[in-house]
CSV table of C-alpha atoms and ligand atoms in Angstrom, one decimal:
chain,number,residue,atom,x,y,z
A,1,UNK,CA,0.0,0.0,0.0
A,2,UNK,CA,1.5,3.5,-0.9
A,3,UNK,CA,0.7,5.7,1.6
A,4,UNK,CA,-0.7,9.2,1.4
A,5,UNK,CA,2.1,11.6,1.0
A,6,UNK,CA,1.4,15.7,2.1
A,7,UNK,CA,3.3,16.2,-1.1
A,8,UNK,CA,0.4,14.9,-3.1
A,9,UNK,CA,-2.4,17.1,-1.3
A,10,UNK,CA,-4.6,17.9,-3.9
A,11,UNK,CA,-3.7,15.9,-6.4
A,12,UNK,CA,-5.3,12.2,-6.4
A,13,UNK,CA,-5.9,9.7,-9.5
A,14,UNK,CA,-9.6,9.2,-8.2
A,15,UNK,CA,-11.9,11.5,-6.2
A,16,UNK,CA,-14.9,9.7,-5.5
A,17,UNK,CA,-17.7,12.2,-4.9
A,18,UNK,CA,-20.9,11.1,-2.2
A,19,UNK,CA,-19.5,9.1,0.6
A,20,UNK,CA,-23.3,7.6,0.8
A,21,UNK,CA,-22.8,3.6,1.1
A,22,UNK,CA,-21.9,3.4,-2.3
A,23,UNK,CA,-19.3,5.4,-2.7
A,24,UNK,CA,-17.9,4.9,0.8
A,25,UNK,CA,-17.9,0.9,-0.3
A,26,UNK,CA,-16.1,2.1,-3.5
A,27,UNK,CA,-13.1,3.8,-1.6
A,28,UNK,CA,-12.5,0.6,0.4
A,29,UNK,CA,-12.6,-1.8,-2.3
A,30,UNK,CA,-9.7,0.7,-3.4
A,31,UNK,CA,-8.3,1.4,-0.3
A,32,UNK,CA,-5.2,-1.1,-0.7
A,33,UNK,CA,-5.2,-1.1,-4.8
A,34,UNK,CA,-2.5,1.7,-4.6
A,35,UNK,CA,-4.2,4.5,-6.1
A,36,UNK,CA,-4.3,8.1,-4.7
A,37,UNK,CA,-8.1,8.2,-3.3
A,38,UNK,CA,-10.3,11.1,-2.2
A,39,UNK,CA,-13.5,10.6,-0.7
A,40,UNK,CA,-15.8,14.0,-0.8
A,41,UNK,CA,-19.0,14.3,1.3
A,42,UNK,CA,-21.4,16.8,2.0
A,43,UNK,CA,-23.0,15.7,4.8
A,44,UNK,CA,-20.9,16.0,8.4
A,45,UNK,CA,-19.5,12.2,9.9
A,46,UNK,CA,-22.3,9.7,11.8
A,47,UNK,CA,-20.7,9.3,15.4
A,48,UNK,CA,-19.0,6.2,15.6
A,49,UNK,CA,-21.7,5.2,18.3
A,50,UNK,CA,-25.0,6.3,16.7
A,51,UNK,CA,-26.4,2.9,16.7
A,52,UNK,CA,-26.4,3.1,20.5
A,53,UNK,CA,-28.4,5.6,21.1
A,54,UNK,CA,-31.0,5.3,18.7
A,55,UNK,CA,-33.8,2.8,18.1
A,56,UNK,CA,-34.2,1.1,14.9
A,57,UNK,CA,-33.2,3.1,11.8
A,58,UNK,CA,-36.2,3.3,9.3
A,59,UNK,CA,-34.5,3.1,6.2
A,60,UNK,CA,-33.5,0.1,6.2
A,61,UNK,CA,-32.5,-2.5,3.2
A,62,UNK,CA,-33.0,-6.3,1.6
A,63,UNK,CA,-29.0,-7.1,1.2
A,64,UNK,CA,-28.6,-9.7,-1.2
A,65,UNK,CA,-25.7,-12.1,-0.1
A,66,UNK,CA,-23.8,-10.9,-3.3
A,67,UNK,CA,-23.7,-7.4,-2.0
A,68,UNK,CA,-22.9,-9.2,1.8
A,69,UNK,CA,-19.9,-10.8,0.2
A,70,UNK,CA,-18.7,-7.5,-1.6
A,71,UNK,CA,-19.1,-5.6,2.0
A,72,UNK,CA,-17.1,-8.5,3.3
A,73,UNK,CA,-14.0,-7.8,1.2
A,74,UNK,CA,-14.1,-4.4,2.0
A,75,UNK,CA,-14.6,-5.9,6.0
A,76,UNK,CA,-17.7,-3.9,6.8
A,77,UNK,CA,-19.9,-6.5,7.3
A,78,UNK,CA,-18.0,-7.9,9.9
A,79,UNK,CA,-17.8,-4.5,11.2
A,80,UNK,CA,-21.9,-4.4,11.6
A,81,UNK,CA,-23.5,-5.2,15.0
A,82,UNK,CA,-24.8,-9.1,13.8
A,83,UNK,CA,-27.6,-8.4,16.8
A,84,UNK,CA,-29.0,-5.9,14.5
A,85,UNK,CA,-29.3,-8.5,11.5
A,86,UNK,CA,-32.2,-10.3,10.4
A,87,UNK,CA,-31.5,-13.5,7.9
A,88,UNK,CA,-34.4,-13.8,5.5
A,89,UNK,CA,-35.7,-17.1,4.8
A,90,UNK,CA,-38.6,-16.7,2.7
A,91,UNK,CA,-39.9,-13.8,0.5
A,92,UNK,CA,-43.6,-14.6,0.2
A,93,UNK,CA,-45.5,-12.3,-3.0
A,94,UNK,CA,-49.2,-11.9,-2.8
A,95,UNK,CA,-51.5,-10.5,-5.9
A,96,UNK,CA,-54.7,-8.3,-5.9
A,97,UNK,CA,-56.2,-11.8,-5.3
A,98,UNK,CA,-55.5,-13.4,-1.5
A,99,UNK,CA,-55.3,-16.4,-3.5
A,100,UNK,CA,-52.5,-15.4,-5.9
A,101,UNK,CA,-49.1,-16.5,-4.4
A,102,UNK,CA,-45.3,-16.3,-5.2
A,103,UNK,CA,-43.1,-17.4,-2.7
A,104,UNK,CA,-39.2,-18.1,-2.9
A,105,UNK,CA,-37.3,-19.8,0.2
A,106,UNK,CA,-33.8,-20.1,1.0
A,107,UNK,CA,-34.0,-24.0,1.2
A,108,UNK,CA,-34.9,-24.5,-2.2
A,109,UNK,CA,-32.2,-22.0,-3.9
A,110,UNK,CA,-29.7,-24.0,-1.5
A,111,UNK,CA,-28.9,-21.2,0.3
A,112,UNK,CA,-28.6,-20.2,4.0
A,113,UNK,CA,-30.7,-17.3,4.0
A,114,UNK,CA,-32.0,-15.0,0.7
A,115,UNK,CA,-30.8,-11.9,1.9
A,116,UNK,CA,-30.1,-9.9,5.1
A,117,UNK,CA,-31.9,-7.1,6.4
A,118,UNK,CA,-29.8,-4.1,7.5
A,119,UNK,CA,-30.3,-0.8,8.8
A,120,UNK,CA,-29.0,2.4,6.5
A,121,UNK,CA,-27.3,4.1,8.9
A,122,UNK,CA,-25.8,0.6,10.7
A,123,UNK,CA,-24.3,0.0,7.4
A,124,UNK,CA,-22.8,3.3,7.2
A,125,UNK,CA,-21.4,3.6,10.6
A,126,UNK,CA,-19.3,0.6,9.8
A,127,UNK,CA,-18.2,1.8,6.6
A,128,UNK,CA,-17.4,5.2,8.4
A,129,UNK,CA,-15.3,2.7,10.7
A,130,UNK,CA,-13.7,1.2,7.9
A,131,UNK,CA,-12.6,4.6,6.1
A,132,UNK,CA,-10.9,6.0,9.2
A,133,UNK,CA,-8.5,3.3,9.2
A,134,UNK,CA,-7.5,4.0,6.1
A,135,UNK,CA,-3.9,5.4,5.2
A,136,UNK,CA,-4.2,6.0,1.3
A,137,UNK,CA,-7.6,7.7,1.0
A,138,UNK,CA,-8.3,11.3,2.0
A,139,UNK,CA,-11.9,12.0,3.0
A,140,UNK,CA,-13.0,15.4,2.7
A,141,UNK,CA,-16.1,15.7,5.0
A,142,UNK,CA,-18.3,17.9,5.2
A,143,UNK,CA,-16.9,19.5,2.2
A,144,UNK,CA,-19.5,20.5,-0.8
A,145,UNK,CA,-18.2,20.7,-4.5
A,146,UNK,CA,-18.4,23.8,-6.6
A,147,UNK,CA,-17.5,23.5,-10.0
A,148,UNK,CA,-15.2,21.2,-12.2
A,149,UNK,CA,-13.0,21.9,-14.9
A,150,UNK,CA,-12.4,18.5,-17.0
A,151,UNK,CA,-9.3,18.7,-18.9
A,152,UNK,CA,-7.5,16.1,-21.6
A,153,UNK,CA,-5.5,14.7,-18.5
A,154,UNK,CA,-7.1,15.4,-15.3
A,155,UNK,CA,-10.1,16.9,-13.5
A,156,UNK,CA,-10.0,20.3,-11.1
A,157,UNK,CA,-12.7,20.0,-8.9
A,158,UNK,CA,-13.6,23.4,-6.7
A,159,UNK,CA,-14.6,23.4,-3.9
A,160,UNK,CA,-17.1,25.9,-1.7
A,161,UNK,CA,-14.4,26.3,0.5
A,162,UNK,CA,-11.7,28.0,-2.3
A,163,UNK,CA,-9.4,25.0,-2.0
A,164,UNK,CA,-9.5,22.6,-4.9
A,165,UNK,CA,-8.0,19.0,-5.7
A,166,UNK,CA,-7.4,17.0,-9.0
A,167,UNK,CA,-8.4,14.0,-9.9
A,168,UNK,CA,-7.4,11.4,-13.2
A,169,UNK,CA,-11.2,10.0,-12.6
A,170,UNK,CA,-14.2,11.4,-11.0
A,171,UNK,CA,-16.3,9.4,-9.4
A,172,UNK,CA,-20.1,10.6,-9.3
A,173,UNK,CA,-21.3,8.2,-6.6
A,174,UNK,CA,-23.8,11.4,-5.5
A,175,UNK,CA,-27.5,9.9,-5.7
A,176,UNK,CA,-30.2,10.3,-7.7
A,177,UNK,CA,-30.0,14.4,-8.0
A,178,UNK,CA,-26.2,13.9,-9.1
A,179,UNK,CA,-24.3,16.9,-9.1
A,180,UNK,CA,-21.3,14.9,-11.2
A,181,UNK,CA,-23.6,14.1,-13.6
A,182,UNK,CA,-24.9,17.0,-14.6
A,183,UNK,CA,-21.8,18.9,-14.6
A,184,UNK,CA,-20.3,16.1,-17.1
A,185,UNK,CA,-23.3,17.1,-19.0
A,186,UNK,CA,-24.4,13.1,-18.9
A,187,UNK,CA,-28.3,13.0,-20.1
A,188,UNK,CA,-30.7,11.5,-18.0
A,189,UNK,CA,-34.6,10.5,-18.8
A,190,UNK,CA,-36.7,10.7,-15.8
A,191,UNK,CA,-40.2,9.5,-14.8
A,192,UNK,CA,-42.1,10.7,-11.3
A,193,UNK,CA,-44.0,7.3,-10.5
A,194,UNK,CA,-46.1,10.3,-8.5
A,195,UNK,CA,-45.4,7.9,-5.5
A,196,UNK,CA,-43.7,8.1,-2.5
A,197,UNK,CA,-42.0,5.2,-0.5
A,198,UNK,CA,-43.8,5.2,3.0
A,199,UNK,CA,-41.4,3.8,5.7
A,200,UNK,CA,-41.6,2.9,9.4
A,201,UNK,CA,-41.1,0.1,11.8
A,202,UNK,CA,-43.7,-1.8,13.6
A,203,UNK,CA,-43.7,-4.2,16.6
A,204,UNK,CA,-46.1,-6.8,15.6
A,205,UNK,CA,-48.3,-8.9,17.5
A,206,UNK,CA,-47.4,-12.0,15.8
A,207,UNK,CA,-44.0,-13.6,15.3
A,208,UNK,CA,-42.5,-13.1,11.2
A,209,UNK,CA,-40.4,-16.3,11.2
A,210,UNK,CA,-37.6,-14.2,9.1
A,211,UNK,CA,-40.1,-14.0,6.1
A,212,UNK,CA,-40.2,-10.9,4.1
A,213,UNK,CA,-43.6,-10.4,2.9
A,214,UNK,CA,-44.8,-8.3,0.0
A,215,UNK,CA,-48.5,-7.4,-1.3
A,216,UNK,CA,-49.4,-6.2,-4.8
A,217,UNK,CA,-52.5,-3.8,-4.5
A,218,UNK,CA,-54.6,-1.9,-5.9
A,219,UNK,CA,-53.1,1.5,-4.0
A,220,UNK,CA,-49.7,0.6,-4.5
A,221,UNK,CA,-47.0,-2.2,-3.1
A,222,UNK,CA,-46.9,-2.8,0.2
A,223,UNK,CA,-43.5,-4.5,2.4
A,224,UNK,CA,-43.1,-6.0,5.5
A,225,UNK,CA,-39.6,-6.4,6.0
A,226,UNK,CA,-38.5,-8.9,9.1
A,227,UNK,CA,-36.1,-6.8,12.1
A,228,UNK,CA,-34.5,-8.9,14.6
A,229,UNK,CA,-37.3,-10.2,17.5
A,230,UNK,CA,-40.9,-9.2,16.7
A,231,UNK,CA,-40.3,-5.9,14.4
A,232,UNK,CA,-40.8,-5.4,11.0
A,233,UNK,CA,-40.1,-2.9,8.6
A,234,UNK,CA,-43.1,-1.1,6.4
A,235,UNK,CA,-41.9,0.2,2.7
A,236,UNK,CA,-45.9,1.1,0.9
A,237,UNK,CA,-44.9,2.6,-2.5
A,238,UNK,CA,-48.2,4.2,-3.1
A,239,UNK,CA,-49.7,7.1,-4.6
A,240,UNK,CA,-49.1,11.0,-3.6
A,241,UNK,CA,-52.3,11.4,-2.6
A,242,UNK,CA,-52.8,8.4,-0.5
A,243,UNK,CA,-49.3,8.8,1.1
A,244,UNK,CA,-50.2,11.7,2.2
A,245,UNK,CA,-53.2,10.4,3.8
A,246,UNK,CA,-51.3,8.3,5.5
A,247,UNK,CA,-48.9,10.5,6.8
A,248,UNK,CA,-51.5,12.8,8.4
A,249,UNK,CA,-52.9,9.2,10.3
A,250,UNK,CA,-52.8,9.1,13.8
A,251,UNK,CA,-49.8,6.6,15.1
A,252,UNK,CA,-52.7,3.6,16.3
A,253,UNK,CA,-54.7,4.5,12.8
A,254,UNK,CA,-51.6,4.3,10.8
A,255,UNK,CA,-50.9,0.5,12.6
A,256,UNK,CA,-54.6,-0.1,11.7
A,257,UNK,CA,-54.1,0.7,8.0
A,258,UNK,CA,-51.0,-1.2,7.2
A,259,UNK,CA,-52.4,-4.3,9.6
A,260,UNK,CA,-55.6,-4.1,7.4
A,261,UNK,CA,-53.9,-3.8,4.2
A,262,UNK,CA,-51.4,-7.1,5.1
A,263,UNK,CA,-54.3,-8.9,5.7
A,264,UNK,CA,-53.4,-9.2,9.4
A,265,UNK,CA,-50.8,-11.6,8.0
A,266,UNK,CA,-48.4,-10.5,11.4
A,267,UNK,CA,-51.5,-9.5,14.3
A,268,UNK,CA,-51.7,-6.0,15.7
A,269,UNK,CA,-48.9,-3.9,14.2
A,270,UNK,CA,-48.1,-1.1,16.6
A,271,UNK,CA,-45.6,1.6,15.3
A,272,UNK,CA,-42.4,2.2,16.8
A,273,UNK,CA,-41.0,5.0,14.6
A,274,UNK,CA,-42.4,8.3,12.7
A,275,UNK,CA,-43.3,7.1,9.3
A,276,UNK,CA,-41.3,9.4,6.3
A,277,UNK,CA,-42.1,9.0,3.1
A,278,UNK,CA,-39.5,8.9,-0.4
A,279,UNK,CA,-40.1,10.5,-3.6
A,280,UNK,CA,-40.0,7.4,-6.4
A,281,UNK,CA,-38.6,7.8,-9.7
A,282,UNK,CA,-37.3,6.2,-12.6
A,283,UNK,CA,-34.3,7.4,-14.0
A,284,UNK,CA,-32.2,6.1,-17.3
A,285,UNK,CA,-29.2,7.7,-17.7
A,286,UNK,CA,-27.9,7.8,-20.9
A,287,UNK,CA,-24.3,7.4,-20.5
A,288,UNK,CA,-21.9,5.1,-17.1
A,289,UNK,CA,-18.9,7.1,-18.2
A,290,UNK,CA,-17.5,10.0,-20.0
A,291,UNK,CA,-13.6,10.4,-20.3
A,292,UNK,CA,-12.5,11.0,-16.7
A,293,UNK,CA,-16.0,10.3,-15.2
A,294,UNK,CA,-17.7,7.1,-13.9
A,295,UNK,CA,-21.2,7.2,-12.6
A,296,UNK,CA,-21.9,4.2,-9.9
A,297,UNK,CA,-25.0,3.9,-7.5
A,298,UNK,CA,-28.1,6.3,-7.6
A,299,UNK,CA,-26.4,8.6,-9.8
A,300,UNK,CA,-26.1,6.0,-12.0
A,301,UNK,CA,-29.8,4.1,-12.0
A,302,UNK,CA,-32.6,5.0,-10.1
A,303,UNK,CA,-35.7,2.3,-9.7
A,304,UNK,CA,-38.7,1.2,-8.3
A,305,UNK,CA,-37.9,-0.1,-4.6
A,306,UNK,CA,-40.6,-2.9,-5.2
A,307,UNK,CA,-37.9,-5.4,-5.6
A,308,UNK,CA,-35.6,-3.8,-3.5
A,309,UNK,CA,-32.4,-4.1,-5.0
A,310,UNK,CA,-31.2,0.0,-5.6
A,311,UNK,CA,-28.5,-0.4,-3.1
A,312,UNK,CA,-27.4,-4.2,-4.2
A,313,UNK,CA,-27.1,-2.7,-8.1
A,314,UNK,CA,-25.3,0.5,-6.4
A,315,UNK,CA,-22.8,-2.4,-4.7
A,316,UNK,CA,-22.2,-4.2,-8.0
A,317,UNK,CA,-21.6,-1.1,-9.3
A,318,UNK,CA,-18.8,-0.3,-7.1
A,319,UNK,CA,-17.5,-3.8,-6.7
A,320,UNK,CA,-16.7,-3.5,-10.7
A,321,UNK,CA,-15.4,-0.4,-11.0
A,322,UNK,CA,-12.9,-1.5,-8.4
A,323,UNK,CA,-12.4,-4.8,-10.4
A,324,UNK,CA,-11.5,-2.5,-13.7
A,325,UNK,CA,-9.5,-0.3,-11.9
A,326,UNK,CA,-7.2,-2.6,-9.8
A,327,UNK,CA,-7.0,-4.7,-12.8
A,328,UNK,CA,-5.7,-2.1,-15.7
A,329,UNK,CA,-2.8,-4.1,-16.6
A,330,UNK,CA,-0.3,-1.3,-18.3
A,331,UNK,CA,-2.7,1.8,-18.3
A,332,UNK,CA,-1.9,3.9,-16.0
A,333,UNK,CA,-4.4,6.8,-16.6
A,334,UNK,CA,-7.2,5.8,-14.5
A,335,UNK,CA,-9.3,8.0,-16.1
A,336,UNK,CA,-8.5,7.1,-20.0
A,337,UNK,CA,-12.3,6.3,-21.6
A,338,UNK,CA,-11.4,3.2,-23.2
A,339,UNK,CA,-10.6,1.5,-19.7
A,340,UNK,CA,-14.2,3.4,-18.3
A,341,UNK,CA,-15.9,1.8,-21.1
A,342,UNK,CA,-15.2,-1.9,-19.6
A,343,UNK,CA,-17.1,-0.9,-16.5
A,344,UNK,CA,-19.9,0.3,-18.6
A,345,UNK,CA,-20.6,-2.5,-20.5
A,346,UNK,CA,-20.0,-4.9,-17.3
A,347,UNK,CA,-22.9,-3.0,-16.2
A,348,UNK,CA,-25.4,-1.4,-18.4
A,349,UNK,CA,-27.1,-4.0,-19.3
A,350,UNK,CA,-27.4,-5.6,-15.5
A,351,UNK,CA,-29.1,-2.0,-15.2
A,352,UNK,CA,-31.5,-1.8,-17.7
A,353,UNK,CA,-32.8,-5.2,-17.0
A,354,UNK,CA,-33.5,-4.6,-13.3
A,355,UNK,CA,-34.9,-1.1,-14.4
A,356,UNK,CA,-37.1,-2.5,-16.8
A,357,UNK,CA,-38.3,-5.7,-14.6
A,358,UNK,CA,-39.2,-3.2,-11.8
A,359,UNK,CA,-40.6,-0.6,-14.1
A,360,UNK,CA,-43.0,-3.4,-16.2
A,361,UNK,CA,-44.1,-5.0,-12.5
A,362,UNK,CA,-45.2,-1.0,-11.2
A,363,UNK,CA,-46.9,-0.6,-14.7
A,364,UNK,CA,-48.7,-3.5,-14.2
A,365,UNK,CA,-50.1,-4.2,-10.7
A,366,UNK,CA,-50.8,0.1,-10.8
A,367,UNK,CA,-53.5,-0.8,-13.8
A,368,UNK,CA,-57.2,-0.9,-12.8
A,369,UNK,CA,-59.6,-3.7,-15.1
A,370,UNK,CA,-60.7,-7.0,-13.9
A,371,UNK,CA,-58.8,-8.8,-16.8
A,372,UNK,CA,-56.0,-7.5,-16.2
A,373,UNK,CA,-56.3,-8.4,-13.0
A,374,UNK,CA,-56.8,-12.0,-13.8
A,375,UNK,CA,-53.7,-12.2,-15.6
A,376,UNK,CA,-51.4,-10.6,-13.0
A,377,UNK,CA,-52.9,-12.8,-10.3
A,378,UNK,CA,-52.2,-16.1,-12.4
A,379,UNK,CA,-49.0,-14.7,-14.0
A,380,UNK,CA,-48.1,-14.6,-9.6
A,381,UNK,CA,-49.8,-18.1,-9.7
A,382,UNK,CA,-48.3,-19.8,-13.1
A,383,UNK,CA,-44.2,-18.5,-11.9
A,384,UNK,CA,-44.9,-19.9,-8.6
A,385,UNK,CA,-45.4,-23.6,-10.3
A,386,UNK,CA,-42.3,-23.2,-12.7
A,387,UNK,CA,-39.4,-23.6,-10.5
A,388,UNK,CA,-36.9,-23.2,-13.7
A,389,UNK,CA,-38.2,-19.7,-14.3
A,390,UNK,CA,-38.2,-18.8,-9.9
A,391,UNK,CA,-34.8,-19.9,-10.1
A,392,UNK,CA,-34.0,-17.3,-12.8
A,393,UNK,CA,-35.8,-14.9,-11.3
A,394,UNK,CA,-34.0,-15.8,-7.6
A,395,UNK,CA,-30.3,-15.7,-9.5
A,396,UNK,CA,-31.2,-12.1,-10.6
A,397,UNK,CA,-32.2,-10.8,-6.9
A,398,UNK,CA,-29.3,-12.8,-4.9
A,399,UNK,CA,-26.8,-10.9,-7.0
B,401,FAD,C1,-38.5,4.0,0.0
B,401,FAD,C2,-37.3,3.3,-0.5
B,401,FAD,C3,-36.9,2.1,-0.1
B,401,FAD,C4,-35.8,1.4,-0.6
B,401,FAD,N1,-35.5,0.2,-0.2
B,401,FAD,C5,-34.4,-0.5,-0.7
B,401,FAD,C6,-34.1,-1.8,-0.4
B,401,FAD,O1,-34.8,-2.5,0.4
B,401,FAD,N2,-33.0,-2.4,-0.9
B,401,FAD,C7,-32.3,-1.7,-1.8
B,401,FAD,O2,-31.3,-2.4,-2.4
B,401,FAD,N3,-32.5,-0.5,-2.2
B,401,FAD,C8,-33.6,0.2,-1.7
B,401,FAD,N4,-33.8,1.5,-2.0
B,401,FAD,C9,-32.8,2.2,-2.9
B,401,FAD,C10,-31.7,2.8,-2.1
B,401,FAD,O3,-32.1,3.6,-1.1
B,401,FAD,C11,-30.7,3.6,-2.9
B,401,FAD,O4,-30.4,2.9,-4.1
B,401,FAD,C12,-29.3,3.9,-2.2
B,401,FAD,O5,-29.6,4.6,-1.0
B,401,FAD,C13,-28.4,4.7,-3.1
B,401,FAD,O6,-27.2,4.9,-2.4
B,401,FAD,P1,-26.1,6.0,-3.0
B,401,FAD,O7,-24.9,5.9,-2.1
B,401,FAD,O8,-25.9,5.7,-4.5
B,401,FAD,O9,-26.9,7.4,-3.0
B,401,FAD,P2,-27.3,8.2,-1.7
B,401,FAD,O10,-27.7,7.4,-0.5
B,401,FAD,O11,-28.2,9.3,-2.2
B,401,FAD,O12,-25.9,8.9,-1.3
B,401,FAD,C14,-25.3,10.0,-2.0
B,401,FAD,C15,-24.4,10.8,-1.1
B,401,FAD,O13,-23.8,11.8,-1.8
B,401,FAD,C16,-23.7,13.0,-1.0
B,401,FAD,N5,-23.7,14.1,-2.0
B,401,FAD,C17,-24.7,14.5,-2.8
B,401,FAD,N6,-24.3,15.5,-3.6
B,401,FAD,C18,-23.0,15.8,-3.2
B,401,FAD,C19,-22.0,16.8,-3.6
B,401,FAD,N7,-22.3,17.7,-4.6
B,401,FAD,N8,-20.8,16.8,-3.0
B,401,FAD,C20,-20.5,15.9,-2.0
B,401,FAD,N9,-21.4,15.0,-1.6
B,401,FAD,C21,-22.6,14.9,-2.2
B,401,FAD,C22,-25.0,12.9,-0.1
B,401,FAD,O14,-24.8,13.7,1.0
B,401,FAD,C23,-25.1,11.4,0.1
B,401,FAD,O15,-24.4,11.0,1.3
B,401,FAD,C24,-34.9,2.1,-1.5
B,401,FAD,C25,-35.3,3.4,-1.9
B,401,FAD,C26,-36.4,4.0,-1.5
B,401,FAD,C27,-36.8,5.4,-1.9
């Protein structure tokens, strides 16, 4: 490992810009590869003992056991508090129809568990662990970018302070509104779903048995995520409108509504954190990389959370951009287009596919009509009897 050298303030081969958990998972799988890193971040550092003091985070995520073994190598998911881990069995799928059923288990993709469920700011706590110990990366935090200057060789990026740094490759690993992005003058096409992702945790009056559960309605798609001991965790993708119904519920209504709409599949649901709510869109970005500029995570795709795999694409993401980059052979210039282009076309496709599956499942369980409804129920029904095509389906989630 080359250490960090004072001499070299300022100037880095890659400056990675969002330490979110995509771009702080990107700096780690770099952290050792040699390369000069910078790590920019607008928001000020979680305390290393934030899990501590607070009850469950809300945001929380499905972490396929490819994105658990990428987190590995970087040794964060060692790092995260196992207590506050919840192995998922079974992923049960309900229709419109209580009869229509999809379910997936662990046991039958010969597996331990499907995926994990973690808490957002647990995962980034231990990354944040992770990044201190770090000799060869610079994090700049909270530090907010100003401009950039791309040049043939390098990058100047500004920053609001009046200091600046250069870069061979910059990194736009800045979510969904990236600021990257638009200054590399990258095109994006984006779709409001004119829904908002509704989460909160619930105690429940009935045990979940490590099964995530998941209803198709008519208002929307509706998640109960398992938590360690009896908690779940709610994601309703539904309208504007009834969102903000929901919103303005009382805290026993709100437990009424989402008990009703599971079909009291767990008991009594009583709420143990303020429900917020997530603007959902659908963003296809024209172009992964520019010369001297890789897009990864958010900034890069933005779906539908009905199958819940944003952050697991986000993670591949990162995981192969690091692959390109530690594995350039001769080419030195991190940021030369013809070495970006290998990550984009690891990836695009990957992309699209997930972005389209999620995107033709919202279009068609958001359509009123009875026949319609007929063939979404038995499309649930007819994939839960063909174990070929659930294995498929189960290779693309597990990542
Ligand atoms: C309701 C809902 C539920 C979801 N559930 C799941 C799930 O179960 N499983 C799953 O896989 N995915 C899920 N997702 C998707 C997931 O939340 C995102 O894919 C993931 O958070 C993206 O991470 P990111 O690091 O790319 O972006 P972000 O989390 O947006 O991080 C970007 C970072 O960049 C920083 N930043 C921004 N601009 C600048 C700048 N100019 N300078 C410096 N720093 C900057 C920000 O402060 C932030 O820290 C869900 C999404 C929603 C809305």
């Amino acid at each position: 490992m080359s250490a960090y050298s004072r001499d070299d303030a300022g100037s880095f081969d890659v400056a990675i810009v969002g330490g979110g958990l995509i771009g702080g998972s990107l700096a780690l799988a770099l952290a050792d590869s040699g390369l000069r890193l910078a790590l920019i971040e607008a928001s000020p550092r979680l305390e290393p003992d934030s899990h501590a003091n607070h009850d469950w985070d809300s945001r929380i995520y499905a972490i396929s056991p490819g994105s658990a073994a990428f987190l590995e190598q970087c040794e964060v998911w060692s790092k995260l508090d196992q207590a506050r881990l919840q192995p998922v069995g079974d992923m049960q799928i309900w229709g419109d129809d209580p009869e229509a059923r999809l379910d997936f288990n662990a046991y039958q993709a010969g597996l331990p568990e499907l995926a994990f469920i973690a808490e957002s700011r647990e995962i980034d706590r231990a990354i944040g662990l992770r990044l201190d110990a770090q000799e060869n990366l610079r994090v700049l935090r909270p530090a907010i970018c100003a401009a950039i200057r791309w040049h043939a060789d390098g990058a100047e990026i500004q920053m609001q302070d009046g200091t600046s740094l250069k870069a061979k490759l910059v990194v736009g690993a800045d979510g969904g509104d990236s600021w990257v992005r638009a200054q590399a003058d990258i095109t994006v096409d984006s779709r409001d779903y004119a829904q908002r992702g509704v989460v909160a945790n619930f105690a429940t009056g009935k045990p979940h048995g490590g099964i995530a559960r998941q209803w198709f309605r008519e208002d929307g798609v509706l998640a109960l995520l398992p938590l360690p001991g009896q908690r779940v965790s709610l994601v309703w993708s539904t309208g504007n409108d009834n969102a903000k119904y929901l919103l303005e519920l009382s805290n026993d209504e709100f437990g009424e509504a989402v008990e009703q709409a599971s079909r009291s599949a767990l008991g009594k649901m009583e709420i143990l954190s303020p429900p917020r709510a997530f603007p959902l869109r659908l963003q296809l970005v024209k172009q992964l990389v520019k010369p001297r500029v890789a897009l990864i995570g958010d900034a890069a795709h933005n779906l539908h959370p009905l199958a819940g795999q944003g952050v697991n694409l986000g993670f591949q993401d990162a995981r192969k951009l690091a692959a390109v980059l530690r594995n350039r052979g001769a080419q030195t210039d991190c940021g030369d287009y013809f070495l970006l282009r290998g990550y984009e076309r690891a990836r695009k496709e990957a992309i699209l596919a997930m972005q389209l599956t999620t995107d033709g499942l919202q279009k068609l369980f958001s359509k009123e009509g009875k026949i319609l409804s007929r063939l979404r129920n038995a499309g649930l029904t007819t994939t839960n009897r063909l174990n070929p095509l659930k294995k498929r389906l189960m290779q693309h989630a597990l990542g």
